[in-house]
PDB file of C-alpha atoms in Angstrom:
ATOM      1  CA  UNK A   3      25.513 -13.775   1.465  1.00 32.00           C
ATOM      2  CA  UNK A   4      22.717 -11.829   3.133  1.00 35.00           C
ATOM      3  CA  UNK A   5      25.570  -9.460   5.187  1.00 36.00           C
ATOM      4  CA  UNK A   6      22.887  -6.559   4.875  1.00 40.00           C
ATOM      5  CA  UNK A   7      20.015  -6.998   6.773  1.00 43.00           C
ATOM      6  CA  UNK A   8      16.365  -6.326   5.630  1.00 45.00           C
ATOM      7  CA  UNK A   9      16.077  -2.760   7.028  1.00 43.00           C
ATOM      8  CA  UNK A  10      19.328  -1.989   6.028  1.00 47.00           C
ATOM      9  CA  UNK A  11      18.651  -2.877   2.292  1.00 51.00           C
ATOM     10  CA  UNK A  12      16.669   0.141   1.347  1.00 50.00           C
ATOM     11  CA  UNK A  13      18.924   2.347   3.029  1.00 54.00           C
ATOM     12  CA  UNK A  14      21.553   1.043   0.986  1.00 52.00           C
ATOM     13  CA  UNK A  15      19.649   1.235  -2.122  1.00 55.00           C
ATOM     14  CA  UNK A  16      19.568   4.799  -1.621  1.00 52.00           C
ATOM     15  CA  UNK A  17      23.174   5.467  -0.601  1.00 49.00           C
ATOM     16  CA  UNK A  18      24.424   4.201  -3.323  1.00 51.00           C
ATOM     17  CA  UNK A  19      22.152   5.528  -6.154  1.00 51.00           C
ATOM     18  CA  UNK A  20      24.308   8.959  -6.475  1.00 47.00           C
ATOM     19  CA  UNK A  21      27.983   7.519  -6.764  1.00 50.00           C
ATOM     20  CA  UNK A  22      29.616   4.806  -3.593  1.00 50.00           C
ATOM     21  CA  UNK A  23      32.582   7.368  -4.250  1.00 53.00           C
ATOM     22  CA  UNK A  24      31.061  10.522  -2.870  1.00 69.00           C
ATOM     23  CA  UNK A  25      29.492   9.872   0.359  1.00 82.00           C
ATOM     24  CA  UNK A  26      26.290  11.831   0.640  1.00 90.00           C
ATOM     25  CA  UNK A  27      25.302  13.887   3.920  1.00 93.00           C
ATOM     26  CA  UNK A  28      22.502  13.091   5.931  1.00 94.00           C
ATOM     27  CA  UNK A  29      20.588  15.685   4.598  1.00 94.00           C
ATOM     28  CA  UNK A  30      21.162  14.782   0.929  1.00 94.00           C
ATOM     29  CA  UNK A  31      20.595  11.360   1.603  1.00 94.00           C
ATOM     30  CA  UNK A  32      16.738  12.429   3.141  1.00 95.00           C
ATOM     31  CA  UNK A  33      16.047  14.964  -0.107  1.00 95.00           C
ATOM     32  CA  UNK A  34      17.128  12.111  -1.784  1.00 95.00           C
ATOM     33  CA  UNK A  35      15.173   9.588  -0.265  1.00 96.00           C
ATOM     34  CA  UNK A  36      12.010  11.674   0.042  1.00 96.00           C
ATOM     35  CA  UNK A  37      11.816  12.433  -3.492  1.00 96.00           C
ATOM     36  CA  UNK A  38      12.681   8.814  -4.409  1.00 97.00           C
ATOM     37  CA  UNK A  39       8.848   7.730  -2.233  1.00 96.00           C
ATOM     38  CA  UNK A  40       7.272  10.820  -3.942  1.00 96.00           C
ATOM     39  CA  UNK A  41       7.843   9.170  -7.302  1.00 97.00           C
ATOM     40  CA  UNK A  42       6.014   6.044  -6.135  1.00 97.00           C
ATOM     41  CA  UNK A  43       3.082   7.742  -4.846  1.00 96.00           C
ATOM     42  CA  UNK A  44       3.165   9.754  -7.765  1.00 96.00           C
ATOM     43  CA  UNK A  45       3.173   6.710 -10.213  1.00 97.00           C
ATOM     44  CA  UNK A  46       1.079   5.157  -8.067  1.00 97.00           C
ATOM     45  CA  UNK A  47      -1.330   7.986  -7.936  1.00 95.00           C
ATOM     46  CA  UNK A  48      -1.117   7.505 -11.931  1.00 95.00           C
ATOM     47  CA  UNK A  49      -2.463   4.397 -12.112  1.00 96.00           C
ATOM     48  CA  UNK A  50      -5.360   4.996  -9.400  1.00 95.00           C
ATOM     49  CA  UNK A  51      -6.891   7.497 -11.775  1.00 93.00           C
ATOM     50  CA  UNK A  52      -8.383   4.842 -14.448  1.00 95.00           C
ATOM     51  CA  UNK A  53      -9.177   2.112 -11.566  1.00 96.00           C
ATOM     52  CA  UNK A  54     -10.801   5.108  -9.848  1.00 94.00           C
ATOM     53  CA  UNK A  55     -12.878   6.076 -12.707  1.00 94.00           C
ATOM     54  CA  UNK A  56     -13.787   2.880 -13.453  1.00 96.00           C
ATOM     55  CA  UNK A  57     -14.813   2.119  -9.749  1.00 96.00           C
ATOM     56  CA  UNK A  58     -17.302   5.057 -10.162  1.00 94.00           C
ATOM     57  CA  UNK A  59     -18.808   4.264 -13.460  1.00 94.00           C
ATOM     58  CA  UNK A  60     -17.241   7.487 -15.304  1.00 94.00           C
ATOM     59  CA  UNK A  61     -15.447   6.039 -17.640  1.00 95.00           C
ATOM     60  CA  UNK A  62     -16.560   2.213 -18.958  1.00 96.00           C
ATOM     61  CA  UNK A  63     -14.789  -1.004 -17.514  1.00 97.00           C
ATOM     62  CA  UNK A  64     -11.919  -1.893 -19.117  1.00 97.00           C
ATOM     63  CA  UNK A  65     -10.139  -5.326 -18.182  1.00 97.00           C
ATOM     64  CA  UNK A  66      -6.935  -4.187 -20.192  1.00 97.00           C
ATOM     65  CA  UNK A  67      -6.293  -0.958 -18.755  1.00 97.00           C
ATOM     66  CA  UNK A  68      -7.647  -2.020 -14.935  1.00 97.00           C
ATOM     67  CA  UNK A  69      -5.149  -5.181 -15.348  1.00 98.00           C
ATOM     68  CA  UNK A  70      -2.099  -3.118 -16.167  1.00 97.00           C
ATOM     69  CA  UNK A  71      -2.560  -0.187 -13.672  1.00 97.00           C
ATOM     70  CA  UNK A  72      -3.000  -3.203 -11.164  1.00 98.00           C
ATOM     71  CA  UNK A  73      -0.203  -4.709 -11.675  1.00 98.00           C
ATOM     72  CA  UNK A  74       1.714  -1.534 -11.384  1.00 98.00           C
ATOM     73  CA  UNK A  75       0.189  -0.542  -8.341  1.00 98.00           C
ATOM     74  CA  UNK A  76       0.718  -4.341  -6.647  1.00 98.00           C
ATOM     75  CA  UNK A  77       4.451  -3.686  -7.489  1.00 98.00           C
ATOM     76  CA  UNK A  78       4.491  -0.329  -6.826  1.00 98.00           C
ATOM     77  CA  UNK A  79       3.045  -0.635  -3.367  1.00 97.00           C
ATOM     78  CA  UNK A  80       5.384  -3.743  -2.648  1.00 97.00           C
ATOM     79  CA  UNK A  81       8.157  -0.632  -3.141  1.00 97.00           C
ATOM     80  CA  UNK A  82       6.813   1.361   0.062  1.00 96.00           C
ATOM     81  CA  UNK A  83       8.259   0.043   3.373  1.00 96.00           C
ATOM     82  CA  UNK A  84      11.724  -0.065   1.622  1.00 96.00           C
ATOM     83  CA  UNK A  85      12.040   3.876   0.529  1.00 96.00           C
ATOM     84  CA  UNK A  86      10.214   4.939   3.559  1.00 95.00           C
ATOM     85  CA  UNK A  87      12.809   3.193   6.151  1.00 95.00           C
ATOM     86  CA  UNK A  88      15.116   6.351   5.768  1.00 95.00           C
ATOM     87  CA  UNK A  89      13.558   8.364   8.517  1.00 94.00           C
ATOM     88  CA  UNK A  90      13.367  11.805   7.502  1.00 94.00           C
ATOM     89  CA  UNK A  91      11.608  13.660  10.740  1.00 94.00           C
ATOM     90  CA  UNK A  92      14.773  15.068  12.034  1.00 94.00           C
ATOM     91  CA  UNK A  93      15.357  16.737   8.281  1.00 94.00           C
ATOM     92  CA  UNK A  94      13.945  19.838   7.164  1.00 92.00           C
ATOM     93  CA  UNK A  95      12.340  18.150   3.697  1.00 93.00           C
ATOM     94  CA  UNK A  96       9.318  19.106   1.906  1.00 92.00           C
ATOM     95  CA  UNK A  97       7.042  16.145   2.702  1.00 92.00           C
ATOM     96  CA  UNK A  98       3.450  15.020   2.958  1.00 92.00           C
ATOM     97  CA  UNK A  99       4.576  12.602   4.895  1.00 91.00           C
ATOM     98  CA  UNK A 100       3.300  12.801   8.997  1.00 91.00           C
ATOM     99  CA  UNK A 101       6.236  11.677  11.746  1.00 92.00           C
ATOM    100  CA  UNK A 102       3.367   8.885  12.459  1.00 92.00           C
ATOM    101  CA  UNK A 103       5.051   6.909   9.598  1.00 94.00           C
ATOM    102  CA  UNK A 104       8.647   6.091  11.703  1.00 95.00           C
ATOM    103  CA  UNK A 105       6.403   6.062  14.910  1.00 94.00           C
ATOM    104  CA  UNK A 106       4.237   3.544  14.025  1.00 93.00           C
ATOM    105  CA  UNK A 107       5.567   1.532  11.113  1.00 94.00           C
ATOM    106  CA  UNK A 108       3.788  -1.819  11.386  1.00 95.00           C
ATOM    107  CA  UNK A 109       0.423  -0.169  11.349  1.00 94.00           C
ATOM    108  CA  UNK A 110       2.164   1.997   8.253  1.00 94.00           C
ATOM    109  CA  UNK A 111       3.260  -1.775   6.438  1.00 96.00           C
ATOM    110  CA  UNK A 112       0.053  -2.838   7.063  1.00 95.00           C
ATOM    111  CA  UNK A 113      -1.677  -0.326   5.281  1.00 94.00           C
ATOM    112  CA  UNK A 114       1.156  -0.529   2.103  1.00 95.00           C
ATOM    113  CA  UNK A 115       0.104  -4.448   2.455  1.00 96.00           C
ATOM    114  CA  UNK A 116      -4.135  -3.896   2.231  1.00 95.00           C
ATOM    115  CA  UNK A 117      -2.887  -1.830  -0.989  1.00 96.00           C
ATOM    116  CA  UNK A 118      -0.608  -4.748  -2.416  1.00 97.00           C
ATOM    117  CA  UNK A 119      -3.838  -7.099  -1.802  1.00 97.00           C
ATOM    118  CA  UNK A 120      -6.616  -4.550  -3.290  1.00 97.00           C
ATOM    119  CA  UNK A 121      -4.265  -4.493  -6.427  1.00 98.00           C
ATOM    120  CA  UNK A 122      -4.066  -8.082  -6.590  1.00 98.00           C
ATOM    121  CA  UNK A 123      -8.199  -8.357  -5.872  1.00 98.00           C
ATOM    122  CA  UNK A 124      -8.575  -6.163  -9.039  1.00 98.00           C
ATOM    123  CA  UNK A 125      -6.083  -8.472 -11.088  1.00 98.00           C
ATOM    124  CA  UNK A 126      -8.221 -11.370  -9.979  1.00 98.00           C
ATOM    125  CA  UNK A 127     -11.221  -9.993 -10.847  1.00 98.00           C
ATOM    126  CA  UNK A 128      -9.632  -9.364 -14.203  1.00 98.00           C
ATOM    127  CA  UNK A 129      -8.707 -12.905 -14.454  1.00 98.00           C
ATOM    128  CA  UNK A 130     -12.145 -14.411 -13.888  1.00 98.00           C
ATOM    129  CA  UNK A 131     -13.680 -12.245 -16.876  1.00 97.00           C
ATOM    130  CA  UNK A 132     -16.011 -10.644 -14.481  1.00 98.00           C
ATOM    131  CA  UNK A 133     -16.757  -7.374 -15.446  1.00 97.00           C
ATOM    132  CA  UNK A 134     -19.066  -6.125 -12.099  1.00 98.00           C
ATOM    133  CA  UNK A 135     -16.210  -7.733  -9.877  1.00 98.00           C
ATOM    134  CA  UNK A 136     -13.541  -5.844 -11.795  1.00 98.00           C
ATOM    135  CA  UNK A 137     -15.995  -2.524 -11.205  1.00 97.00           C
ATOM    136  CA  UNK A 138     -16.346  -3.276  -7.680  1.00 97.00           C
ATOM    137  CA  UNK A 139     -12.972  -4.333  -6.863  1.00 98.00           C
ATOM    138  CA  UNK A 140     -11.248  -1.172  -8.933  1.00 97.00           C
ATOM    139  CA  UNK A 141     -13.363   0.970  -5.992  1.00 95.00           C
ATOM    140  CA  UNK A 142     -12.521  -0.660  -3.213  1.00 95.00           C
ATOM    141  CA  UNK A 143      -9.224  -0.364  -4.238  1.00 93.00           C
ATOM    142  CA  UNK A 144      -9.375   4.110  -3.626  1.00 81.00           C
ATOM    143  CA  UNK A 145     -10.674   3.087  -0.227  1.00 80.00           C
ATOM    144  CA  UNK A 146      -6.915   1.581   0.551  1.00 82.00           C
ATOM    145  CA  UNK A 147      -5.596   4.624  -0.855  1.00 82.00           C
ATOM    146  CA  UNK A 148      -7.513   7.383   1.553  1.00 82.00           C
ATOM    147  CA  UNK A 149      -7.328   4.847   4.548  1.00 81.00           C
ATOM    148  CA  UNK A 150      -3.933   5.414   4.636  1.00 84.00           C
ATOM    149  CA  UNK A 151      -3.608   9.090   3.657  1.00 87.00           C
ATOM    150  CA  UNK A 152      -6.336   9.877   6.617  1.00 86.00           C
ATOM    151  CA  UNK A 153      -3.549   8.752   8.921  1.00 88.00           C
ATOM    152  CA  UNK A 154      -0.142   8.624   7.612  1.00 90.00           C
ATOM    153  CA  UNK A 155      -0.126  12.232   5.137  1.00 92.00           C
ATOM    154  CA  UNK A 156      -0.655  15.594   5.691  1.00 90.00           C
ATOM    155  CA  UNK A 157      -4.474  16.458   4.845  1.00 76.00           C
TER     156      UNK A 157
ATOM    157  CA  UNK B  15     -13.641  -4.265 -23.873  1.00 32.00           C
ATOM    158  CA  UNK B  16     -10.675  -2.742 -25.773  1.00 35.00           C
ATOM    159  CA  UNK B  17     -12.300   0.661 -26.385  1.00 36.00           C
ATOM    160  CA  UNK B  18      -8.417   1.970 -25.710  1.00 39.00           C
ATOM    161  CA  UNK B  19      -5.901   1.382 -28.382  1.00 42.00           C
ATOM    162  CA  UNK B  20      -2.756   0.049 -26.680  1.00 45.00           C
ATOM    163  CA  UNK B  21      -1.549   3.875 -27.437  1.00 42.00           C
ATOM    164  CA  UNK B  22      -4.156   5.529 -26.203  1.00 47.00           C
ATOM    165  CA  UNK B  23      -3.737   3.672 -22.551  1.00 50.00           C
ATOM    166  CA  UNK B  24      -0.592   5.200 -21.032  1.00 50.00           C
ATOM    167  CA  UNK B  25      -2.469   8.898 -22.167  1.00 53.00           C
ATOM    168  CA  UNK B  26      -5.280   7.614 -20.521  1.00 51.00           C
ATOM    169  CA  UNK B  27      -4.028   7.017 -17.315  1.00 54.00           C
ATOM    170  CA  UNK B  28      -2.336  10.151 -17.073  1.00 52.00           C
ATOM    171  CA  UNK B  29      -4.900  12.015 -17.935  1.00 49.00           C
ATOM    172  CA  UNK B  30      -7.318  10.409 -15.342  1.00 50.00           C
ATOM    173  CA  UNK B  31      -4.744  10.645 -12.619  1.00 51.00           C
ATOM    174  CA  UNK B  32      -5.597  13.886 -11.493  1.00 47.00           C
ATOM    175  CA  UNK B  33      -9.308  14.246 -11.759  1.00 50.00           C
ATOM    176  CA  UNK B  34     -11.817  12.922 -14.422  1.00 50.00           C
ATOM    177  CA  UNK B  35     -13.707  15.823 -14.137  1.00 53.00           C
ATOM    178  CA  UNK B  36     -11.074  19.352 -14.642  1.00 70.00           C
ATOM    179  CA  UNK B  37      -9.604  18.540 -17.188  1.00 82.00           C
ATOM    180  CA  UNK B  38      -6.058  19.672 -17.943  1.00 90.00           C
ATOM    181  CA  UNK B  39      -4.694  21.602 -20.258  1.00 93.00           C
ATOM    182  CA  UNK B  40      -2.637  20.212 -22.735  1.00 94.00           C
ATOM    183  CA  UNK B  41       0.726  21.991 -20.992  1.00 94.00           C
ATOM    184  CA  UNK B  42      -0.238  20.800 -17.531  1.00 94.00           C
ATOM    185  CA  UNK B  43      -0.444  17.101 -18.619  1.00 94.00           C
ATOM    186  CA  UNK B  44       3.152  17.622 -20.758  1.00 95.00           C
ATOM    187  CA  UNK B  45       4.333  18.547 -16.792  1.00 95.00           C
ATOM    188  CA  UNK B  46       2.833  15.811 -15.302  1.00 95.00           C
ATOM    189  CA  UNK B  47       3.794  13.696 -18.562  1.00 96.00           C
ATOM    190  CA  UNK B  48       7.693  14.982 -17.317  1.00 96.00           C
ATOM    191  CA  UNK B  49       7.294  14.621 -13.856  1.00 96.00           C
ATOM    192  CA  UNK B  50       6.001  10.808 -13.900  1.00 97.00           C
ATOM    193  CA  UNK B  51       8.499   9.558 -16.626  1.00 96.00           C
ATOM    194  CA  UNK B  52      11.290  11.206 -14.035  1.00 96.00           C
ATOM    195  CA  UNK B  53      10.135   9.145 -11.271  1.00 97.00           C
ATOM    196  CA  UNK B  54      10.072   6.010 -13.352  1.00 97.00           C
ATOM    197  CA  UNK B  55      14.107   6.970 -14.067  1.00 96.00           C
ATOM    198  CA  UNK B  56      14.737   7.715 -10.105  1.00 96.00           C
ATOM    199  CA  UNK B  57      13.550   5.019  -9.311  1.00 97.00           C
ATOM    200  CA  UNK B  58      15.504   3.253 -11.754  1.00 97.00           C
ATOM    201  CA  UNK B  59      18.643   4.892 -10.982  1.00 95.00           C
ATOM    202  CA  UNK B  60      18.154   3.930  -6.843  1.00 95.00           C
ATOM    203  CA  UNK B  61      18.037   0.168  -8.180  1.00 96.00           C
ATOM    204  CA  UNK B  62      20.846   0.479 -10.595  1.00 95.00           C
ATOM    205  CA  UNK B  63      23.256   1.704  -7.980  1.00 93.00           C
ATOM    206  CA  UNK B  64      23.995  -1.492  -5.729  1.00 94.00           C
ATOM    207  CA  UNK B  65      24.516  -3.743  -8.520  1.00 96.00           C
ATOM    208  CA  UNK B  66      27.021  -1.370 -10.707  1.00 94.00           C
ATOM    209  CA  UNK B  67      28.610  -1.268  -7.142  1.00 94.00           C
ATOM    210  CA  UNK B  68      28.509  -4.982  -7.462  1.00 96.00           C
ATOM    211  CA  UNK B  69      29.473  -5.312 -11.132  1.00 96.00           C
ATOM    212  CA  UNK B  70      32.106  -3.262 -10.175  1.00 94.00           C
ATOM    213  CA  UNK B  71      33.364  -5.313  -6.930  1.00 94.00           C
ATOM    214  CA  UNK B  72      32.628  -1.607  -4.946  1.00 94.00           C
ATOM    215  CA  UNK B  73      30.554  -4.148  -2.581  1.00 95.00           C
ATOM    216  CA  UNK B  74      30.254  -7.780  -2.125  1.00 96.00           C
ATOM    217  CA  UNK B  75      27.882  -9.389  -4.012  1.00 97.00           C
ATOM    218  CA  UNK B  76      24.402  -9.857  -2.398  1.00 97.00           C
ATOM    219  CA  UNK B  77      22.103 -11.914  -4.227  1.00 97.00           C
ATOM    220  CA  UNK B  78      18.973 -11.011  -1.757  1.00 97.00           C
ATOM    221  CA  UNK B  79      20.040  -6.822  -2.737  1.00 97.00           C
ATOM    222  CA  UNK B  80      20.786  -8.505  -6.244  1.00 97.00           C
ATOM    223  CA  UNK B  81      17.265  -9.933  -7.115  1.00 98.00           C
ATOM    224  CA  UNK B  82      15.346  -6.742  -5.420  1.00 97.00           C
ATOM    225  CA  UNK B  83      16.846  -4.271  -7.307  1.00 97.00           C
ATOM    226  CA  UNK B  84      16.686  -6.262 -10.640  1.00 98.00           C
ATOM    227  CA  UNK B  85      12.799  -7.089 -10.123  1.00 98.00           C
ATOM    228  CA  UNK B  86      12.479  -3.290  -9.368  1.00 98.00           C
ATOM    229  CA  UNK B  87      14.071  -2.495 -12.591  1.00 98.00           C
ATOM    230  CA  UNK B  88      12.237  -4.942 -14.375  1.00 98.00           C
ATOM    231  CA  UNK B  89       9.449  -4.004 -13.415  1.00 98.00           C
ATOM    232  CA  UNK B  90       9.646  -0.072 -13.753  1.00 98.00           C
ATOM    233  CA  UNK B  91      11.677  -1.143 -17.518  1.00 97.00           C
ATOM    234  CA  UNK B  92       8.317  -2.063 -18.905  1.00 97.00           C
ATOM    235  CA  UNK B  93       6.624   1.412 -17.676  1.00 97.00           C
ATOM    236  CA  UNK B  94       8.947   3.279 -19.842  1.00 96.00           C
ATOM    237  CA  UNK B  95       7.170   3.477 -23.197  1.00 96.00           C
ATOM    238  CA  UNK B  96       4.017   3.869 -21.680  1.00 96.00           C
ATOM    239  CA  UNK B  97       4.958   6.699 -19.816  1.00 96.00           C
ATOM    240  CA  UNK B  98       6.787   8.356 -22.462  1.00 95.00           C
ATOM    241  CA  UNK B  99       4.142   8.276 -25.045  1.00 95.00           C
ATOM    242  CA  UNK B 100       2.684  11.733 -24.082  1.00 95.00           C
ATOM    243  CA  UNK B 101       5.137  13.851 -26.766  1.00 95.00           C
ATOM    244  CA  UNK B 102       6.356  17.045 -24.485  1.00 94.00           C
ATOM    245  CA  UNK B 103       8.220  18.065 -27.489  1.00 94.00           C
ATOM    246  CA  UNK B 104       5.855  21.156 -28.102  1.00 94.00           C
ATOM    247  CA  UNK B 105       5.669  22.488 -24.136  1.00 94.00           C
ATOM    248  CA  UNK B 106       8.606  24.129 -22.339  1.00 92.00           C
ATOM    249  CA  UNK B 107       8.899  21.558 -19.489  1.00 93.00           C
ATOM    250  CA  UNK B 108      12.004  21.038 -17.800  1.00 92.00           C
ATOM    251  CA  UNK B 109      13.469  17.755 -19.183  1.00 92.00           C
ATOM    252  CA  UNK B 110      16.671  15.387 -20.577  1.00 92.00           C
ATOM    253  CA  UNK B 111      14.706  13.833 -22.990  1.00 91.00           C
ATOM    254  CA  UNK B 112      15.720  14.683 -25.851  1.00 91.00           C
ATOM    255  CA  UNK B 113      13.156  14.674 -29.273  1.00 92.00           C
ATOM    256  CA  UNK B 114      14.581  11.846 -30.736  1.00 92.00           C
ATOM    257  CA  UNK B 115      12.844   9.514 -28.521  1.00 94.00           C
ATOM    258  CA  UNK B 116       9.223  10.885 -30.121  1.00 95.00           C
ATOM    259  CA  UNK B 117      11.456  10.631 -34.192  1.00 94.00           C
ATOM    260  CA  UNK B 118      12.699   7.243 -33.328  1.00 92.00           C
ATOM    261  CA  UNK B 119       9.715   5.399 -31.188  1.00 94.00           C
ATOM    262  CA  UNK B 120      10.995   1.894 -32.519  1.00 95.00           C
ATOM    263  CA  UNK B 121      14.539   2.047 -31.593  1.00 94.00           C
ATOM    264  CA  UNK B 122      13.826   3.704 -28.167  1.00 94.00           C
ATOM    265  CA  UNK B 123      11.636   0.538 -27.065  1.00 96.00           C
ATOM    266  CA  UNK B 124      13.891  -1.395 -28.460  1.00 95.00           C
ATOM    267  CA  UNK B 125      16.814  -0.132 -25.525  1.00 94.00           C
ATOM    268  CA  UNK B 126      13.693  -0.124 -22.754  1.00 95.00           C
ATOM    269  CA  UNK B 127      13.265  -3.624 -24.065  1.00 96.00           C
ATOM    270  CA  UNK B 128      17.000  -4.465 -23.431  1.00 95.00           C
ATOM    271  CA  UNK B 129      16.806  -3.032 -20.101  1.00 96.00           C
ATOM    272  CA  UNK B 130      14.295  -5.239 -19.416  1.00 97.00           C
ATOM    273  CA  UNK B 131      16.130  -8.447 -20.522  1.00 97.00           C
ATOM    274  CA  UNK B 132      19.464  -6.987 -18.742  1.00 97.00           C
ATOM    275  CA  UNK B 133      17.519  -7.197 -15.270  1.00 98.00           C
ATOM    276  CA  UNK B 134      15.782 -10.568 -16.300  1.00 98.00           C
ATOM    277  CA  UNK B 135      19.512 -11.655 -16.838  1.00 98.00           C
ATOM    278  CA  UNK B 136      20.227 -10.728 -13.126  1.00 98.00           C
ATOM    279  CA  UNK B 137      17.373 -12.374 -11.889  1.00 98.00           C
ATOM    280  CA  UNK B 138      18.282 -15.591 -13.659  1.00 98.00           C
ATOM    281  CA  UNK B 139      21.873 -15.542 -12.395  1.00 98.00           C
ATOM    282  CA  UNK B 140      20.512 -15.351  -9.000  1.00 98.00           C
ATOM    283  CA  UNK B 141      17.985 -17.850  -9.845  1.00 98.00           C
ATOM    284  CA  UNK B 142      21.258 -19.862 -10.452  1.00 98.00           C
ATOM    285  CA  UNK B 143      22.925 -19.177  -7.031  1.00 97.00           C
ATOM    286  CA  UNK B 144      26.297 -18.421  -9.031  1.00 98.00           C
ATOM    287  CA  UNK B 145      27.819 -15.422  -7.714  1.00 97.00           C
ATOM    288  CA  UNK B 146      30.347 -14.548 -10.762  1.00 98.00           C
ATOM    289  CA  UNK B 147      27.071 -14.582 -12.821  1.00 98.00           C
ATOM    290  CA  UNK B 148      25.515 -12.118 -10.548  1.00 98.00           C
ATOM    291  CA  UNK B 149      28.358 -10.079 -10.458  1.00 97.00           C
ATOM    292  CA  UNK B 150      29.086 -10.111 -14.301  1.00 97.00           C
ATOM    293  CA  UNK B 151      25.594  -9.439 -14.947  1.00 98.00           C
ATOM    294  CA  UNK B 152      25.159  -6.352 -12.741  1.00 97.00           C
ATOM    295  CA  UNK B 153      27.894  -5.188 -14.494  1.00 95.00           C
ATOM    296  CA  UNK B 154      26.408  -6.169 -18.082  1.00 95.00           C
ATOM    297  CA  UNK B 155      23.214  -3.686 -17.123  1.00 94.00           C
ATOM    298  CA  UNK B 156      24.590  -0.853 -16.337  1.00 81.00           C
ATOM    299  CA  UNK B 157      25.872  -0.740 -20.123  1.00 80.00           C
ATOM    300  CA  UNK B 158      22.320  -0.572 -20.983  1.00 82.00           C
ATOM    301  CA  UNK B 159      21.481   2.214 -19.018  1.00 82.00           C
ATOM    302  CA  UNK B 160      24.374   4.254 -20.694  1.00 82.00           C
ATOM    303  CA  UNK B 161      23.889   3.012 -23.922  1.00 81.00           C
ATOM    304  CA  UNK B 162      20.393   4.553 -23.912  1.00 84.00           C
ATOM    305  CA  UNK B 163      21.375   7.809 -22.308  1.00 87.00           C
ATOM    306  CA  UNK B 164      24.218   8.550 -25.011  1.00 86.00           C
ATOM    307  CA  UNK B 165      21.503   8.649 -27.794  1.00 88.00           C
ATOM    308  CA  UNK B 166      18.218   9.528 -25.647  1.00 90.00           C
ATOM    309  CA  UNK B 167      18.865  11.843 -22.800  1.00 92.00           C
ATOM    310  CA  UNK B 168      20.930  15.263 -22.565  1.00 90.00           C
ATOM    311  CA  UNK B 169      24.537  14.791 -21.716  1.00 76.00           C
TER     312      UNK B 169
END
């Protein structure tokens, strides 16, 4: 049953999230599909703030709240690749987002991948009780995050 | 290490997700309290669309499509309380939420719970490899969705 293929998944996700019935445009489907990646970097920018924090020492350690904003972020960034296949550079959309991202997308997945596995780094730091690791790995974590602005948004 | 109430968390995080060290004013974090429980939805509402195309027979079943957009919702399902438990009812933000979901906490969790069990439905069915079940429980979620907009969200 897989008659879609893996690129063309995402793109379907987001054609048919208004209505199958009324065909979008092109340019409706890249508003649409631009602010549909803003709201994960948005939520994911959410639940950096507390790892962030933690990472820095301004606000105590704390395995409950690092654990959940973890696991969002590990699904979160497992989201990225899909709603950033609809290449927007030929629309006129209000974007962070640099033309590098459809130019180069393997070095762009690998990026969205180093931020799946520093999520998962803090969750197993969470798992093992240790509170230094869960410190340390909740800062390495922001390190993904700007790695992959410097190159990939608009400073 | 629980220093945070379970409450306090999701206020937390939205707080921190700006900057530890400005910190906004109450109206600016009922806008950024709006804008991340938005993306949560449009996110949701990109998932929801292939399978009430499938539930509807609009597309062929796909259990690959199937199990991505139901571990999606899943996922973003148990964000929704969280995310919601900043009350904007006192700030003039642009929103469909309607003020019954701060009156009636309980019975608002209650439909993001069923949300959640409506994708974990579609994830067993494909789990199963039975196609009808697929279809017939695509179809069964989108009934959740609109059961919780009728009382929840603005017509």
């Amino acid at each position: 049953m897989k008659f879609l293929s893996k690129v063309a998944v995402p793109v379907a996700v987001i054609l048919l999230s208004t209505s199958v019935l009324a065909q979008p445009t092109p340019e409706e489907q890249a508003e649409r599909a631009t602010e549909l990646r803003q709201s994960i970097f948005k939520l994911l920018g959410s639940n950096f703030g507390p790892l962030r924090a933690m990472g820095r020492g301004d606000i105590p350690v704390n395995a409950e709240l690092a654990e959940k904003a973890a696991t969002r972020i590990s699904q979160l960034s497992l989201m990225i690749t899909d709603y950033f296949a609809y290449d927007t550079r030929a629309f006129d959309v209000e974007t962070e987002a640099l033309p590098v991202i459809w130019e180069e997308t393997d070095a762009f997945a690998v990026k969205a991948r180093n931020l799946t596995e520093a999520a998962n780094d803090v969750l197993a730091a969470v798992a093992s009780g240790d509170m230094d690791a869960i410190q340390d790995t909740a800062g390495s974590l922001g390190q993904n995050c700007g790695g992959c602005h410097d190159d990939f948004r608009v400073d």
